């Protein structure tokens, strides 16, 4: 068993002890740290159980889960907790299984569940075969970690895979909105600035050793997210994007503004912007728009030299100038159109 698998197995044991303990300390999960230093989110046992109960009610069943996500993040921790609360240790996907189908075969009879990010599902759909057939055996595949391309859902449906798109964060004990509808007990409101606010029994207790950030994020029983959104007349939540212009690609959160800032520092770049556009495999694709004598390889290496390699743009469009609005700000819609046109110069 490799180190990652051992860590997941250890987390299963620790979670079991925590769920059964007398008044345990909060379970700590870290945010991704995409906007700076990762925050340590404190989740009470009551919050974890409330999240699991609300999820099971919405899905109409509870049962064993397959763990494919890192246990250090809230999605992985939730998989462990929900499986244990249903009376089953989760099956940990690890090298001891030759294939994904083998891991699924090791699960007990009854309702089966798994959480994954869009990129993982895309690869299963591309590969087909026994692994794809195994996914169709799950009652539900929870899909989170970023925007989901409609074509991905369509392909999954055609393959007999029951997908539910989730929205949430570590501070909400993971997904608290399923297919745009809040779970029972979850309140959603939109602030005057367009910011999504969330309330409910699964909210976190605060950030460990950071009372100031806690006070800024938890206000009158509401968690102030970093996302902009709208609510339609039926109460369905539509996420418009990150307040801080975050791009989520392959489950990784990438701050586009910081990528653009880095590109502008290159001596051969006259101007640059970075935006996310829908992508079938990655959920979103980070696109760099640059004015200057530079190629895609140089752009990616320049970004990766300062930031994580996962921040490197997947597409580079070289322009004569950045299209601007009348107020001098970048014309985002015009840029996004350039990223999807066949004759865009992508290097």
mmCIF file of C-alpha atoms in Angstrom:
data_model
loop_
_atom_site.group_PDB
_atom_site.id
_atom_site.type_symbol
_atom_site.label_atom_id
_atom_site.label_comp_id
_atom_site.label_asym_id
_atom_site.label_seq_id
_atom_site.Cartn_x
_atom_site.Cartn_y
_atom_site.Cartn_z
ATOM 1 C CA UNK A 1 0.000 0.000 0.000
ATOM 2 C CA UNK A 2 1.454 3.392 -0.937
ATOM 3 C CA UNK A 3 1.692 6.422 1.339
ATOM 4 C CA UNK A 4 -1.474 8.080 0.019
ATOM 5 C CA UNK A 5 -3.531 4.930 0.535
ATOM 6 C CA UNK A 6 -2.131 4.498 4.035
ATOM 7 C CA UNK A 7 -3.148 8.072 4.823
ATOM 8 C CA UNK A 8 -6.692 7.392 3.683
ATOM 9 C CA UNK A 9 -6.918 4.181 5.696
ATOM 10 C CA UNK A 10 -5.662 6.043 8.784
ATOM 11 C CA UNK A 11 -8.219 8.789 8.210
ATOM 12 C CA UNK A 12 -11.002 6.191 8.164
ATOM 13 C CA UNK A 13 -9.941 4.919 11.586
ATOM 14 C CA UNK A 14 -9.610 8.434 13.005
ATOM 15 C CA UNK A 15 -12.984 9.487 11.675
ATOM 16 C CA UNK A 16 -14.592 6.415 13.234
ATOM 17 C CA UNK A 17 -13.137 7.320 16.628
ATOM 18 C CA UNK A 18 -14.174 10.962 16.221
ATOM 19 C CA UNK A 19 -17.761 10.124 15.328
ATOM 20 C CA UNK A 20 -18.056 7.814 18.335
ATOM 21 C CA UNK A 21 -16.217 10.020 20.873
ATOM 22 C CA UNK A 22 -17.686 12.018 23.722
ATOM 23 C CA UNK A 23 -17.856 15.710 22.784
ATOM 24 C CA UNK A 24 -14.889 15.565 20.407
ATOM 25 C CA UNK A 25 -12.916 18.592 19.306
ATOM 26 C CA UNK A 26 -13.816 19.926 15.853
ATOM 27 C CA UNK A 27 -12.638 18.033 12.776
ATOM 28 C CA UNK A 28 -10.147 20.257 10.939
ATOM 29 C CA UNK A 29 -9.989 20.467 7.156
ATOM 30 C CA UNK A 30 -7.961 22.903 5.117
ATOM 31 C CA UNK A 31 -9.144 25.046 2.264
ATOM 32 C CA UNK A 32 -7.165 24.868 -0.954
ATOM 33 C CA UNK A 33 -5.340 28.114 -0.213
ATOM 34 C CA UNK A 34 -5.931 29.344 -3.746
ATOM 35 C CA UNK A 35 -6.337 32.942 -2.593
ATOM 36 C CA UNK A 36 -3.454 32.845 -0.142
ATOM 37 C CA UNK A 37 -2.598 30.848 2.968
ATOM 38 C CA UNK A 38 -4.919 27.838 3.412
ATOM 39 C CA UNK A 39 -7.495 28.333 6.156
ATOM 40 C CA UNK A 40 -8.088 25.629 8.752
ATOM 41 C CA UNK A 41 -11.831 25.084 8.920
ATOM 42 C CA UNK A 42 -13.338 23.755 12.149
ATOM 43 C CA UNK A 43 -16.296 21.387 11.658
ATOM 44 C CA UNK A 44 -18.310 20.122 14.597
ATOM 45 C CA UNK A 45 -19.568 16.564 14.726
ATOM 46 C CA UNK A 46 -23.109 17.957 14.672
ATOM 47 C CA UNK A 47 -22.337 19.779 11.416
ATOM 48 C CA UNK A 48 -20.851 16.677 9.799
ATOM 49 C CA UNK A 49 -23.861 14.592 10.802
ATOM 50 C CA UNK A 50 -26.303 17.273 9.655
ATOM 51 C CA UNK A 51 -24.585 17.350 6.274
ATOM 52 C CA UNK A 52 -24.682 13.565 5.954
ATOM 53 C CA UNK A 53 -28.352 13.390 6.987
ATOM 54 C CA UNK A 54 -29.414 16.132 4.569
ATOM 55 C CA UNK A 55 -27.493 14.482 1.732
ATOM 56 C CA UNK A 56 -29.063 11.072 2.402
ATOM 57 C CA UNK A 57 -32.548 12.585 2.494
ATOM 58 C CA UNK A 58 -32.027 14.292 -0.852
ATOM 59 C CA UNK A 59 -30.514 11.184 -2.470
ATOM 60 C CA UNK A 60 -33.190 8.964 -0.988
ATOM 61 C CA UNK A 61 -30.767 6.421 0.456
ATOM 62 C CA UNK A 62 -27.562 5.895 2.411
ATOM 63 C CA UNK A 63 -24.974 3.175 2.050
ATOM 64 C CA UNK A 64 -21.324 2.413 1.388
ATOM 65 C CA UNK A 65 -19.065 4.933 -0.318
ATOM 66 C CA UNK A 66 -15.965 4.552 -2.468
ATOM 67 C CA UNK A 67 -13.185 6.986 -1.515
ATOM 68 C CA UNK A 68 -11.359 8.439 -4.523
ATOM 69 C CA UNK A 69 -10.625 11.940 -3.221
ATOM 70 C CA UNK A 70 -7.962 13.195 -0.796
ATOM 71 C CA UNK A 71 -9.065 12.664 2.785
ATOM 72 C CA UNK A 72 -7.488 15.962 3.817
ATOM 73 C CA UNK A 73 -10.152 17.968 1.964
ATOM 74 C CA UNK A 74 -13.773 18.182 2.965
ATOM 75 C CA UNK A 75 -15.096 16.093 0.054
ATOM 76 C CA UNK A 76 -12.918 13.143 1.033
ATOM 77 C CA UNK A 77 -13.683 13.545 4.735
ATOM 78 C CA UNK A 78 -17.398 13.564 3.920
ATOM 79 C CA UNK A 79 -17.114 10.316 1.964
ATOM 80 C CA UNK A 80 -15.561 8.652 5.013
ATOM 81 C CA UNK A 81 -18.075 10.086 7.470
ATOM 82 C CA UNK A 82 -21.137 9.292 5.372
ATOM 83 C CA UNK A 83 -20.065 5.719 4.778
ATOM 84 C CA UNK A 84 -19.323 5.149 8.475
ATOM 85 C CA UNK A 85 -22.598 6.754 9.539
ATOM 86 C CA UNK A 86 -24.368 4.361 7.161
ATOM 87 C CA UNK A 87 -22.699 1.447 8.929
ATOM 88 C CA UNK A 88 -19.958 0.644 6.399
ATOM 89 C CA UNK A 89 -16.273 1.434 6.165
ATOM 90 C CA UNK A 90 -15.636 3.085 2.808
ATOM 91 C CA UNK A 91 -13.701 1.181 0.193
ATOM 92 C CA UNK A 92 -10.457 3.074 -0.359
ATOM 93 C CA UNK A 93 -9.444 3.163 -4.022
ATOM 94 C CA UNK A 94 -5.752 2.276 -3.964
ATOM 95 C CA UNK A 95 -3.094 0.347 -5.922
ATOM 96 C CA UNK A 96 -4.246 -2.876 -4.275
ATOM 97 C CA UNK A 97 -7.056 -2.808 -6.831
ATOM 98 C CA UNK A 98 -5.927 -3.458 -10.382
ATOM 99 C CA UNK A 99 -8.860 -1.502 -11.791
ATOM 100 C CA UNK A 100 -11.668 0.773 -10.691
ATOM 101 C CA UNK A 101 -14.099 -2.058 -11.448
ATOM 102 C CA UNK A 102 -12.216 -4.269 -8.974
ATOM 103 C CA UNK A 103 -12.678 -1.651 -6.250
ATOM 104 C CA UNK A 104 -16.396 -1.423 -6.972
ATOM 105 C CA UNK A 105 -16.646 -5.224 -6.826
ATOM 106 C CA UNK A 106 -15.232 -5.088 -3.286
ATOM 107 C CA UNK A 107 -18.176 -3.022 -2.079
ATOM 108 C CA UNK A 108 -21.067 -4.564 -0.164
ATOM 109 C CA UNK A 109 -24.471 -5.084 -1.722
ATOM 110 C CA UNK A 110 -26.888 -2.218 -1.376
ATOM 111 C CA UNK A 111 -26.799 1.492 -2.229
ATOM 112 C CA UNK A 112 -23.380 2.651 -3.405
ATOM 113 C CA UNK A 113 -22.059 6.180 -3.696
ATOM 114 C CA UNK A 114 -18.937 7.952 -4.898
ATOM 115 C CA UNK A 115 -17.718 11.546 -5.125
ATOM 116 C CA UNK A 116 -15.385 12.754 -7.862
ATOM 117 C CA UNK A 117 -14.413 15.836 -9.831
ATOM 118 C CA UNK A 118 -15.498 16.400 -13.454
ATOM 119 C CA UNK A 119 -12.085 15.503 -14.867
ATOM 120 C CA UNK A 120 -12.254 12.041 -13.306
ATOM 121 C CA UNK A 121 -15.699 11.375 -14.745
ATOM 122 C CA UNK A 122 -14.623 12.640 -18.159
ATOM 123 C CA UNK A 123 -11.751 10.167 -18.230
ATOM 124 C CA UNK A 124 -14.002 7.255 -17.288
ATOM 125 C CA UNK A 125 -16.407 8.198 -20.061
ATOM 126 C CA UNK A 126 -13.538 8.400 -22.534
ATOM 127 C CA UNK A 127 -12.080 5.060 -21.483
ATOM 128 C CA UNK A 128 -15.370 3.127 -21.480
ATOM 129 C CA UNK A 129 -15.160 -0.617 -20.809
ATOM 130 C CA UNK A 130 -15.564 -2.317 -17.438
ATOM 131 C CA UNK A 131 -14.715 0.770 -15.379
ATOM 132 C CA UNK A 132 -17.478 2.807 -16.995
ATOM 133 C CA UNK A 133 -19.904 -0.071 -16.521
ATOM 134 C CA UNK A 134 -18.920 -0.142 -12.846
ATOM 135 C CA UNK A 135 -19.717 3.555 -12.400
ATOM 136 C CA UNK A 136 -23.234 2.961 -13.690
ATOM 137 C CA UNK A 137 -23.789 0.638 -10.712
ATOM 138 C CA UNK A 138 -23.670 3.539 -8.259
ATOM 139 C CA UNK A 139 -26.908 5.001 -6.967
ATOM 140 C CA UNK A 140 -25.339 8.436 -7.280
ATOM 141 C CA UNK A 141 -22.097 9.978 -8.469
ATOM 142 C CA UNK A 142 -21.652 13.302 -6.674
ATOM 143 C CA UNK A 143 -19.745 15.671 -8.914
ATOM 144 C CA UNK A 144 -18.124 18.741 -7.398
ATOM 145 C CA UNK A 145 -14.955 20.765 -7.523
ATOM 146 C CA UNK A 146 -16.018 23.183 -10.239
ATOM 147 C CA UNK A 147 -18.387 23.964 -13.086
ATOM 148 C CA UNK A 148 -19.765 20.991 -15.012
ATOM 149 C CA UNK A 149 -20.000 21.142 -18.769
ATOM 150 C CA UNK A 150 -23.562 20.283 -19.915
ATOM 151 C CA UNK A 151 -22.167 17.868 -22.496
ATOM 152 C CA UNK A 152 -20.444 15.920 -19.702
ATOM 153 C CA UNK A 153 -23.746 15.424 -17.923
ATOM 154 C CA UNK A 154 -25.399 14.425 -21.170
ATOM 155 C CA UNK A 155 -22.737 11.829 -21.925
ATOM 156 C CA UNK A 156 -22.964 10.491 -18.375
ATOM 157 C CA UNK A 157 -26.728 10.173 -18.673
ATOM 158 C CA UNK A 158 -26.366 8.283 -21.941
ATOM 159 C CA UNK A 159 -23.915 5.916 -20.213
ATOM 160 C CA UNK A 160 -26.394 5.260 -17.401
ATOM 161 C CA UNK A 161 -24.450 7.217 -14.793
ATOM 162 C CA UNK A 162 -26.613 9.095 -12.297
ATOM 163 C CA UNK A 163 -24.791 12.373 -11.689
ATOM 164 C CA UNK A 164 -25.710 14.985 -9.094
ATOM 165 C CA UNK A 165 -23.818 18.266 -9.254
ATOM 166 C CA UNK A 166 -22.897 19.664 -5.858
ATOM 167 C CA UNK A 167 -22.003 23.144 -4.687
ATOM 168 C CA UNK A 168 -20.436 23.981 -1.360
ATOM 169 C CA UNK A 169 -17.132 24.441 0.414
ATOM 170 C CA UNK A 170 -15.215 23.338 3.460
ATOM 171 C CA UNK A 171 -17.092 25.982 5.441
ATOM 172 C CA UNK A 172 -20.443 24.382 4.561
ATOM 173 C CA UNK A 173 -19.180 20.855 5.254
ATOM 174 C CA UNK A 174 -18.988 20.221 1.526
ATOM 175 C CA UNK A 175 -21.841 20.202 -0.927
ATOM 176 C CA UNK A 176 -24.996 21.764 0.474
ATOM 177 C CA UNK A 177 -26.688 22.525 -2.848
ATOM 178 C CA UNK A 178 -27.532 19.588 -5.134
ATOM 179 C CA UNK A 179 -28.380 20.228 -8.761
ATOM 180 C CA UNK A 180 -28.911 23.919 -7.950
ATOM 181 C CA UNK A 181 -31.365 23.253 -5.100
ATOM 182 C CA UNK A 182 -30.307 23.706 -1.448
ATOM 183 C CA UNK A 183 -30.548 20.672 0.811
ATOM 184 C CA UNK A 184 -33.204 20.612 3.507
ATOM 185 C CA UNK A 185 -32.368 23.103 6.237
ATOM 186 C CA UNK A 186 -29.982 25.103 4.042
ATOM 187 C CA UNK A 187 -30.724 28.772 3.487
ATOM 188 C CA UNK A 188 -29.425 30.614 0.421
ATOM 189 C CA UNK A 189 -29.455 34.389 0.017
ATOM 190 C CA UNK A 190 -27.814 36.798 -2.395
ATOM 191 C CA UNK A 191 -26.214 39.900 -0.905
ATOM 192 C CA UNK A 192 -26.469 43.351 -2.404
ATOM 193 C CA UNK A 193 -23.032 42.793 -3.927
ATOM 194 C CA UNK A 194 -24.218 39.584 -5.607
ATOM 195 C CA UNK A 195 -22.349 37.431 -3.100
ATOM 196 C CA UNK A 196 -23.866 34.051 -2.230
ATOM 197 C CA UNK A 197 -24.638 33.609 1.474
ATOM 198 C CA UNK A 198 -25.402 30.291 3.136
ATOM 199 C CA UNK A 199 -26.955 29.305 6.443
ATOM 200 C CA UNK A 200 -27.808 25.944 7.993
ATOM 201 C CA UNK A 201 -26.813 23.351 10.588
ATOM 202 C CA UNK A 202 -23.803 22.174 8.578
ATOM 203 C CA UNK A 203 -21.915 25.465 8.780
ATOM 204 C CA UNK A 204 -18.425 25.493 10.245
ATOM 205 C CA UNK A 205 -17.601 26.829 13.702
ATOM 206 C CA UNK A 206 -14.889 29.148 12.439
ATOM 207 C CA UNK A 207 -11.286 29.220 11.277
ATOM 208 C CA UNK A 208 -8.799 27.759 13.726
ATOM 209 C CA UNK A 209 -6.683 30.461 15.397
ATOM 210 C CA UNK A 210 -8.125 33.176 13.137
ATOM 211 C CA UNK A 211 -10.948 35.031 14.894
ATOM 212 C CA UNK A 212 -10.709 38.020 12.564
ATOM 213 C CA UNK A 213 -11.254 35.954 9.421
ATOM 214 C CA UNK A 214 -14.011 34.057 11.200
ATOM 215 C CA UNK A 215 -15.802 37.305 12.055
ATOM 216 C CA UNK A 216 -15.516 38.451 8.443
ATOM 217 C CA UNK A 217 -16.902 35.194 7.043
ATOM 218 C CA UNK A 218 -19.580 34.246 9.599
ATOM 219 C CA UNK A 219 -22.043 37.109 9.973
ATOM 220 C CA UNK A 220 -25.335 36.764 11.866
ATOM 221 C CA UNK A 221 -25.465 33.020 11.241
ATOM 222 C CA UNK A 222 -24.616 33.295 7.526
ATOM 223 C CA UNK A 223 -21.449 32.216 5.762
ATOM 224 C CA UNK A 224 -20.354 34.799 3.198
ATOM 225 C CA UNK A 225 -18.944 32.856 0.263
ATOM 226 C CA UNK A 226 -16.553 34.214 -2.355
ATOM 227 C CA UNK A 227 -18.992 33.394 -5.169
ATOM 228 C CA UNK A 228 -21.429 35.555 -7.081
ATOM 229 C CA UNK A 229 -24.788 34.060 -7.932
ATOM 230 C CA UNK A 230 -28.495 34.479 -8.547
ATOM 231 C CA UNK A 231 -31.651 32.722 -7.386
ATOM 232 C CA UNK A 232 -34.501 32.084 -9.791
ATOM 233 C CA UNK A 233 -38.170 32.143 -8.816
ATOM 234 C CA UNK A 234 -38.035 28.426 -7.954
ATOM 235 C CA UNK A 235 -35.116 28.923 -5.565
ATOM 236 C CA UNK A 236 -32.534 27.396 -7.880
ATOM 237 C CA UNK A 237 -29.035 28.749 -7.370
ATOM 238 C CA UNK A 238 -26.958 29.792 -10.337
ATOM 239 C CA UNK A 239 -23.284 30.472 -9.702
ATOM 240 C CA UNK A 240 -22.003 33.243 -11.945
ATOM 241 C CA UNK A 241 -18.369 32.950 -10.955
ATOM 242 C CA UNK A 242 -16.001 33.750 -8.167
ATOM 243 C CA UNK A 243 -16.146 37.178 -6.665
ATOM 244 C CA UNK A 244 -12.364 37.162 -6.894
ATOM 245 C CA UNK A 245 -12.387 35.785 -10.453
ATOM 246 C CA UNK A 246 -11.406 32.226 -9.624
ATOM 247 C CA UNK A 247 -11.123 29.559 -12.332
ATOM 248 C CA UNK A 248 -11.686 25.941 -11.245
ATOM 249 C CA UNK A 249 -9.975 23.558 -13.640
ATOM 250 C CA UNK A 250 -9.735 19.831 -12.971
ATOM 251 C CA UNK A 251 -10.857 20.481 -9.400
ATOM 252 C CA UNK A 252 -7.998 22.956 -8.808
ATOM 253 C CA UNK A 253 -8.843 26.564 -7.979
ATOM 254 C CA UNK A 254 -6.728 29.000 -9.997
ATOM 255 C CA UNK A 255 -6.912 32.775 -9.405
ATOM 256 C CA UNK A 256 -6.972 34.153 -12.933
ATOM 257 C CA UNK A 257 -6.030 37.648 -11.799
ATOM 258 C CA UNK A 258 -2.750 36.415 -10.327
ATOM 259 C CA UNK A 259 -1.943 34.466 -13.498
ATOM 260 C CA UNK A 260 -2.569 37.569 -15.614
ATOM 261 C CA UNK A 261 -0.422 39.649 -13.276
ATOM 262 C CA UNK A 262 2.419 37.161 -13.628
ATOM 263 C CA UNK A 263 2.154 37.223 -17.432
ATOM 264 C CA UNK A 264 2.375 41.009 -17.497
ATOM 265 C CA UNK A 265 5.728 40.712 -15.771
ATOM 266 C CA UNK A 266 7.281 38.901 -18.760
ATOM 267 C CA UNK A 267 9.553 41.220 -20.765
ATOM 268 C CA UNK A 268 8.012 40.124 -24.093
ATOM 269 C CA UNK A 269 4.393 40.635 -23.017
ATOM 270 C CA UNK A 270 2.802 44.021 -23.626
ATOM 271 C CA UNK A 271 -0.595 43.198 -22.140
ATOM 272 C CA UNK A 272 -2.344 40.132 -20.770
ATOM 273 C CA UNK A 273 -5.607 38.849 -19.322
ATOM 274 C CA UNK A 274 -6.631 35.407 -18.085
ATOM 275 C CA UNK A 275 -10.147 33.982 -17.973
ATOM 276 C CA UNK A 276 -11.864 30.649 -17.555
ATOM 277 C CA UNK A 277 -14.030 29.112 -20.260
ATOM 278 C CA UNK A 278 -16.119 25.901 -20.088
ATOM 279 C CA UNK A 279 -14.193 22.755 -20.934
ATOM 280 C CA UNK A 280 -15.591 19.254 -21.339
ATOM 281 C CA UNK A 281 -12.688 17.514 -19.622
ATOM 282 C CA UNK A 282 -11.473 20.055 -17.069
ATOM 283 C CA UNK A 283 -14.728 21.770 -16.098
ATOM 284 C CA UNK A 284 -13.100 25.091 -16.923
ATOM 285 C CA UNK A 285 -10.072 25.824 -19.068
ATOM 286 C CA UNK A 286 -7.791 28.687 -18.086
ATOM 287 C CA UNK A 287 -7.099 30.776 -21.175
ATOM 288 C CA UNK A 288 -4.345 33.375 -21.375
ATOM 289 C CA UNK A 289 -4.774 36.284 -23.786
ATOM 290 C CA UNK A 290 -1.446 37.947 -24.483
ATOM 291 C CA UNK A 291 -0.159 40.770 -26.644
ATOM 292 C CA UNK A 292 3.485 40.206 -27.491
ATOM 293 C CA UNK A 293 6.016 37.966 -29.177
ATOM 294 C CA UNK A 294 5.642 34.844 -27.023
ATOM 295 C CA UNK A 295 4.531 31.249 -27.509
ATOM 296 C CA UNK A 296 2.350 28.951 -25.400
ATOM 297 C CA UNK A 297 5.243 26.930 -24.011
ATOM 298 C CA UNK A 298 7.002 30.040 -22.756
ATOM 299 C CA UNK A 299 3.764 31.320 -21.217
ATOM 300 C CA UNK A 300 3.224 28.111 -19.290
ATOM 301 C CA UNK A 301 6.798 27.863 -18.057
ATOM 302 C CA UNK A 302 6.753 31.514 -16.994
ATOM 303 C CA UNK A 303 3.623 30.997 -14.892
ATOM 304 C CA UNK A 304 4.848 27.680 -13.453
ATOM 305 C CA UNK A 305 8.133 29.249 -12.388
ATOM 306 C CA UNK A 306 6.249 31.455 -9.915
ATOM 307 C CA UNK A 307 3.073 29.512 -9.171
ATOM 308 C CA UNK A 308 1.933 25.855 -9.052
ATOM 309 C CA UNK A 309 2.157 24.188 -12.462
ATOM 310 C CA UNK A 310 -1.598 23.568 -12.309
ATOM 311 C CA UNK A 311 -2.004 27.338 -12.700
ATOM 312 C CA UNK A 312 -0.380 27.320 -16.150
ATOM 313 C CA UNK A 313 -2.916 28.240 -18.882
ATOM 314 C CA UNK A 314 -4.192 25.341 -20.975
ATOM 315 C CA UNK A 315 -4.767 27.629 -23.953
ATOM 316 C CA UNK A 316 -2.875 30.714 -25.086
ATOM 317 C CA UNK A 317 -4.427 33.202 -27.512
ATOM 318 C CA UNK A 318 -2.017 35.749 -28.986
ATOM 319 C CA UNK A 319 -3.659 39.047 -29.968
ATOM 320 C CA UNK A 320 -2.671 42.340 -31.512
ATOM 321 C CA UNK A 321 -4.495 44.114 -28.697
ATOM 322 C CA UNK A 322 -6.796 43.369 -25.763
ATOM 323 C CA UNK A 323 -10.405 44.319 -26.647
ATOM 324 C CA UNK A 324 -11.700 46.967 -24.267
ATOM 325 C CA UNK A 325 -15.045 48.345 -23.193
ATOM 326 C CA UNK A 326 -15.842 52.021 -23.356
ATOM 327 C CA UNK A 327 -14.674 52.500 -19.797
ATOM 328 C CA UNK A 328 -11.280 51.054 -20.662
ATOM 329 C CA UNK A 329 -11.818 47.750 -18.890
ATOM 330 C CA UNK A 330 -11.156 44.461 -20.716
ATOM 331 C CA UNK A 331 -14.124 43.240 -22.752
ATOM 332 C CA UNK A 332 -14.515 39.841 -21.105
ATOM 333 C CA UNK A 333 -17.225 38.546 -23.430
ATOM 334 C CA UNK A 334 -15.196 39.472 -26.492
ATOM 335 C CA UNK A 335 -12.200 37.658 -25.061
ATOM 336 C CA UNK A 336 -14.222 34.551 -24.288
ATOM 337 C CA UNK A 337 -15.566 34.573 -27.844
ATOM 338 C CA UNK A 338 -11.992 34.629 -29.130
ATOM 339 C CA UNK A 339 -11.181 31.588 -27.005
ATOM 340 C CA UNK A 340 -13.900 29.550 -28.690
ATOM 341 C CA UNK A 341 -13.514 30.635 -32.325
ATOM 342 C CA UNK A 342 -11.874 28.215 -34.747
ATOM 343 C CA UNK A 343 -9.556 30.880 -36.142
ATOM 344 C CA UNK A 344 -8.311 32.106 -32.763
ATOM 345 C CA UNK A 345 -4.539 31.937 -32.708
ATOM 346 C CA UNK A 346 -3.922 29.338 -30.031
ATOM 347 C CA UNK A 347 -0.321 28.297 -29.721
#
